[in-house]
Amino acid sequence: MDIAGSFATLIDKYLIDPIVQSINILRNSSNNVEDMHEKVCELIAARNDRRQEAENAGQVMTDMGKNWFKVVHEIEVKATGIEERHQQSSCVNFCSLYKLSKKSTDLKQKAGDMLNPQFDLTKRPPPESVIEIESEPTETLQPSTQHMLQKIIDNLLGDPENVITGVHGMGGVGKTTLAEKVNNHFKGNSCFETVIMVTVSATPNISKIQTRMGERLGLDLPNDPDRAKEKLLVALRKKKFLIILDDVWDGLNLKGIGIPHPRNHNGSKILITSRNIDTCTNMGAKIKLKVEPLSKDESWNLYVQKAGPHVTADHIKSSAQRIVAKCKGLPLAIGAVARAMADRDGVGEWADAVREIEKSAMDLRGMKEEVFVPLKFSFDKLQDDMLRSLFLYCACFPEDSDIFTRNILDYCVGEGLVDKLSSLMAVKNKGKAMIKTLKIASMLEDGLSEGSVRMHDMMRELALMITFSGSDGSSKFLTRVGKSIEEAPHAKEWLDTTMVLLKNTQIEKLPELGEKCPKLTTLQLMGNFILKIVPEINFLQHLDHLHILDLSFSLKLEYLPNSLSCLLNLRVLRLPGCRRLRALPALGMLRQLQVLDLHLCEMLDQQILVSKCFDSSNKSSDLSNLRYLNVSYSQVSIPAGVISHHLLKLEELYLNGARNIKWKLRDEGNNEEERRSGLSSDEGHHHHHQPSIIDVGELSHLTHLTSLHICLEDITISGWFKPLAKKIKGLELKRCTFIKQDAIQALHESKDLQWLIITKCWGLTCVPCHVNRLEIKNCEDTENMLNGAEEPHQDSLESLDLDRLPKLKSICGGPTPLNIFGRLSFLNIKECNRLKMVFTKRMPRLFNNLKYITIEKCDRIEVIIEAEEEDWELKGTNNNRLISPFPNLIRLCLIDLQALADVCTNHILHCPLIVQVNVDNCPRLKKDPLHIRNSDGLLIMKDESTWWKGKAVEEEIQMI
């Protein structure tokens, strides 16, 4: 039975099943062919998609990808053949039909297997050596531009020692166009293996720059900037490269980005464009080429190219030439005006255009943006009403004047953004973001002062036109600027305005207003040095919608009227520099007030924030919304308890130089009567009174505080200081004692600290250098600036003043971060009598920004710079070696240095920009001549004493 069963199973498996399967294949031949067709169509669609995706991404096939596409094509051909034969199935015998059905089944299976390849079909193509940038033909460039282009190319291909070339000039003059032309010039030749052009911009995004360079080199860079840098360095070191860095504003750390210095790589070059020649110098450019504006004839030729030949018609030409003259030879300005006038051919249109442009006194100096779009179009593209409003607000300021961060903050606070965004910091960030947006749109540009912006004259005229016409629903501005203004605008002119600005005028008295000014939200009366009177009646009472009141530097203003209390909607009150202001009315009613600035109100000797303003039973008298309070360098006092109980929303507090505010620890004396000595005066009572003495612990209640500027006197610095240090941005310490190491450590770790002044303090052996301004005076325990253990900080120190430090042995007591002195501009050292050398071998060699050095009354200083053969590298002979540690030094003063024998050991100090050397009472300084030279090889000497006149001078010295 078992044998029979096994035999039956074998018959089923090897005879019956194949027959049944073959019959099914034969019977289902049509279905099998149809299924094959569907699967092959699916595969072909997938192939087409992959091909299109590769083409769109600019990718090429891998070897395995090529094979995959080949197999898919073969499947497609076979499927077509099967389908054609199947269509002729009536003529096919059963054996052939069976084979056809079987092939379709097998081909369907193969097509299915090919649908999802487990390998990459495509890859990024090898990078091109040069990617051409679309621009106008070189032949259309004006002669001076073509000449400059050739000059740049000649420098890049010339002296191998000149590895970095700088191109500088004012904004809009055509530097970017030249950079693009340089890039395109090397397309198709073998001068460089790779040419990469990167736009750096005013706020460089290092990650974005690295990504751009990585794409050009065919690299997949990691997200970590340090790892990306290393990968770029490795790749570029293998190539002869040209890197074009366009629109550089500040010096860049090339190696930090991933660009090796060309001097280490034969034939590689770097081209920098910047509007600032100092940027080119600081980045190591030996050749600096200035791009000048176009000549009158070239400007006209460019205008004709841009606007079209119709502008040469007799009835248009003279008007067009007057318009071009206003562009001052700047190509971007010429192009913008040409686009604006391209479709105008009527005499009246051109005459009207000339009238409008000349009325606006268009001055295009300083334009920096890459694209200057038609002005009105730029405004129309601003969809955000807040951006539109901010743009119009900036037009309130005089032409060619800087608009500072403070002005933007006031605007944002006045618009109620603090309530919307919950914090002053968020408002600042929002303001910065809006300014950046307007700059990107070419509607604002950087000002001359650091951190400021300004409005281009043409943009300002556009904003005023919109404001005066009311085309966007806004009312006009009322602006009067300059000493020629002696009378305030008539009362009627105030009625329909939203903003009033009277700046630097000779106005003595403001007008009485007969009726309310419901639209006026901003009143800025800045720098009106002889303004004496703000009317007691019929003025502030009618400005009850006012959000911003700014009376900055009204030097003769002594009193403000009690009607100030009527400004219930006031959010910003600024009175800085009102040096004669003696009293303020009660401020308690200004419960919406968020910014109060009394900086430099030197005669304002009163308590402005007294307890009665914070009576919980009278909520109408409440200043608890204050976010910003500045009473620095004033005689204002604040009662004890006010800060900790009623100013809890404060985010920025400026108390430095506030002579009537003193701080004590709870356990450091002063009885209750002394502590209350500052509480006896009522608000508004302004006779001289004793300073308020406040427990420093009150500051710990300010949980929202982000910025504190304060002076601490006669106080012990211990553990309580550590949490406070994180919030301090400006600190002055007088006669304080450090008793705990963690307090000193907290000082070193306060990364937001901007300035630090320490006078006659004890227990502080070393001090931090990560501030912008540092003054250390009369501290007996200070031995060195840095002890080598401090964490590296970004180079931020700009001014260093060391005075009467009897134990100071060295500025650096150990290894220090390489860039710690990279921004140092001012160095003053006085009466540090243990100091023998100023710049020792262990100090970093980066002093590229140092401009002024004064060394005075240091009895043991023997040499200023300690140098050896391998130090401070610069070319020179073996017997007359030059060193150049201070490429930007302007003035050197050496005064009363009894032991000084040499400026620099065994070297001549080369300072290419130096204009003055002052030497007085240095009896041992016998170098003949003094080894300091400028770029011409001359010593610029100011004779301070007769000791120099008796010296024998062996080479030419220029005396001034």
Short mmCIF file of C-alpha atoms in Angstrom, two decimals, residues 532-698:
data_model
loop_
_atom_site.label_atom_id
_atom_site.label_comp_id
_atom_site.label_asym_id
_atom_site.label_seq_id
_atom_site.Cartn_x
_atom_site.Cartn_y
_atom_site.Cartn_z
CA LYS A 532 13.53 125.77 26.72
CA ILE A 533 9.77 125.58 26.91
CA VAL A 534 7.20 122.86 26.46
CA PRO A 535 3.87 124.67 27.00
CA GLU A 536 2.10 123.89 30.24
CA ILE A 537 -1.32 124.10 28.60
CA ASN A 538 -2.69 123.36 25.14
CA PHE A 539 0.09 121.08 24.07
CA LEU A 540 0.58 117.65 25.64
CA GLN A 541 -3.10 117.58 26.63
CA HIS A 542 -3.97 117.45 22.94
CA LEU A 543 -1.58 114.59 22.18
CA ASP A 544 -3.40 111.86 24.06
CA HIS A 545 -2.75 109.30 21.30
CA LEU A 546 1.00 109.79 21.54
CA HIS A 547 3.02 106.58 21.78
CA ILE A 548 6.56 107.95 21.51
CA LEU A 549 7.94 111.15 23.03
CA ASP A 550 11.64 111.80 22.47
CA LEU A 551 13.28 115.00 23.75
CA SER A 552 16.87 113.74 23.50
CA PHE A 553 19.61 116.32 24.09
CA SER A 554 17.36 119.29 24.68
CA LEU A 555 20.23 120.89 26.55
CA LYS A 556 18.38 123.94 27.90
CA LEU A 557 15.18 122.20 28.91
CA GLU A 558 14.78 122.44 32.69
CA TYR A 559 11.20 121.33 33.37
CA LEU A 560 8.44 119.34 31.76
CA PRO A 561 4.84 120.35 32.35
CA ASN A 562 2.50 118.40 34.61
CA SER A 563 0.41 117.70 31.52
CA LEU A 564 2.93 114.94 30.75
CA SER A 565 0.73 112.83 33.01
CA CYS A 566 -2.07 113.14 30.45
CA LEU A 567 -0.26 110.91 27.96
CA LEU A 568 -2.03 107.75 29.06
CA ASN A 569 -1.10 105.87 25.87
CA LEU A 570 2.60 106.77 26.02
CA ARG A 571 4.85 103.74 25.66
CA VAL A 572 8.26 105.37 25.09
CA LEU A 573 9.66 108.39 26.95
CA ARG A 574 13.22 109.35 26.11
CA LEU A 575 15.02 112.27 27.75
CA PRO A 576 18.73 111.35 27.43
CA GLY A 577 21.20 114.19 27.40
CA CYS A 578 18.77 116.73 28.91
CA ARG A 579 21.58 117.89 31.13
CA ARG A 580 19.70 120.81 32.72
CA LEU A 581 16.49 118.94 33.39
CA ARG A 582 15.82 119.44 37.09
CA ALA A 583 12.47 117.80 37.69
CA LEU A 584 9.85 115.54 36.19
CA PRO A 585 6.15 115.50 36.98
CA ALA A 586 4.61 112.38 38.46
CA LEU A 587 4.92 109.46 36.07
CA GLY A 588 2.63 107.05 37.86
CA MET A 589 -0.30 107.74 35.54
CA LEU A 590 1.72 106.55 32.53
CA ARG A 591 0.75 102.95 33.12
CA GLN A 592 1.41 101.97 29.46
CA LEU A 593 5.01 103.20 29.70
CA GLN A 594 7.48 100.48 28.69
CA VAL A 595 10.66 102.44 27.88
CA LEU A 596 12.00 105.20 30.16
CA ASP A 597 15.38 106.72 29.30
CA LEU A 598 16.93 109.35 31.60
CA HIS A 599 20.53 108.72 30.60
CA LEU A 600 22.82 111.74 31.15
CA CYS A 601 20.16 113.80 32.96
CA GLU A 602 22.94 115.07 35.18
CA MET A 603 20.88 117.58 37.20
CA LEU A 604 17.82 115.39 37.67
CA ASP A 605 18.22 114.91 41.42
CA GLN A 606 14.97 113.28 42.53
CA GLN A 607 13.22 110.04 43.17
CA ILE A 608 11.15 109.29 40.12
CA LEU A 609 9.84 105.90 41.19
CA VAL A 610 8.57 106.33 44.74
CA SER A 611 6.35 104.04 46.71
CA LYS A 612 3.17 106.04 46.26
CA CYS A 613 3.24 105.35 42.53
CA PHE A 614 2.79 101.69 43.30
CA ASP A 615 -0.09 101.78 45.76
CA SER A 616 -1.95 98.54 45.10
CA SER A 617 -5.23 100.21 45.98
CA ASN A 618 -4.74 102.72 43.16
CA LYS A 619 -4.09 100.74 40.02
CA SER A 620 -4.25 103.86 37.88
CA SER A 621 -0.85 104.83 39.30
CA ASP A 622 1.31 102.02 38.03
CA LEU A 623 4.65 101.80 36.19
CA SER A 624 4.90 98.04 36.44
CA ASN A 625 4.85 97.70 32.64
CA LEU A 626 8.36 99.12 32.35
CA ARG A 627 10.64 96.85 30.33
CA TYR A 628 13.53 99.27 29.84
CA LEU A 629 14.89 101.73 32.43
CA ASN A 630 18.05 103.82 31.93
CA VAL A 631 19.13 106.22 34.67
CA SER A 632 22.87 105.96 34.02
CA TYR A 633 24.98 109.07 34.68
CA SER A 634 22.10 110.88 36.36
CA GLN A 635 21.30 111.82 39.95
CA VAL A 636 18.05 109.89 39.93
CA SER A 637 17.42 107.60 42.88
CA ILE A 638 15.10 104.63 43.32
CA PRO A 639 13.70 103.71 46.73
CA ALA A 640 14.54 100.36 48.27
CA GLY A 641 11.91 97.76 47.52
CA VAL A 642 10.67 99.30 44.28
CA ILE A 643 12.80 97.13 42.01
CA SER A 644 11.96 93.86 43.72
CA HIS A 645 8.24 94.52 44.10
CA HIS A 646 7.07 96.74 41.27
CA LEU A 647 9.48 96.56 38.32
CA LEU A 648 9.34 92.81 37.83
CA LYS A 649 8.92 93.03 34.04
CA LEU A 650 12.22 94.86 33.55
CA GLU A 651 14.38 93.31 30.85
CA GLU A 652 17.04 96.02 30.49
CA LEU A 653 18.31 98.07 33.41
CA TYR A 654 21.06 100.70 33.13
CA LEU A 655 22.37 101.95 36.49
CA ASN A 656 26.04 102.63 35.78
CA GLY A 657 27.09 106.12 36.78
CA ALA A 658 23.84 106.66 38.71
CA ARG A 659 25.40 108.63 41.55
CA ASN A 660 22.43 108.41 43.93
CA ILE A 661 21.97 104.65 43.75
CA LYS A 662 24.22 102.59 46.02
CA TRP A 663 24.28 98.84 46.62
CA LYS A 664 24.92 96.83 49.74
CA LEU A 665 24.70 93.24 50.84
CA ARG A 666 22.15 92.60 53.53
CA ASP A 667 24.86 91.56 55.97
CA GLU A 668 27.29 94.37 55.24
CA GLY A 669 26.12 97.10 57.58
CA ASN A 670 24.01 100.23 57.16
CA ASN A 671 21.25 100.46 59.72
CA GLU A 672 17.62 100.85 58.77
CA GLU A 673 17.75 104.60 59.07
CA GLU A 674 20.61 104.73 56.57
CA ARG A 675 18.79 102.34 54.28
CA ARG A 676 15.76 104.60 54.33
CA SER A 677 17.74 107.73 53.79
CA GLY A 678 16.83 107.67 50.13
CA LEU A 679 13.09 107.35 50.81
CA SER A 680 12.35 110.68 52.44
CA SER A 681 11.72 112.66 49.29
CA ASP A 682 8.46 112.60 47.39
CA GLU A 683 8.43 112.20 43.63
CA GLY A 684 8.94 115.53 41.97
CA HIS A 685 10.82 116.94 44.97
CA HIS A 686 14.21 117.70 43.50
CA HIS A 687 16.46 119.14 46.18
CA HIS A 688 19.65 117.21 46.85
CA HIS A 689 19.14 114.19 49.03
CA GLN A 690 21.09 111.20 50.29
CA PRO A 691 21.60 108.29 47.87
CA SER A 692 19.24 105.36 47.94
CA ILE A 693 20.92 102.30 49.43
CA ILE A 694 19.46 99.14 47.93
CA ASP A 695 20.01 95.51 48.83
CA VAL A 696 21.71 93.93 45.83
CA GLY A 697 19.47 90.92 46.40
CA GLU A 698 16.57 92.88 44.91
#
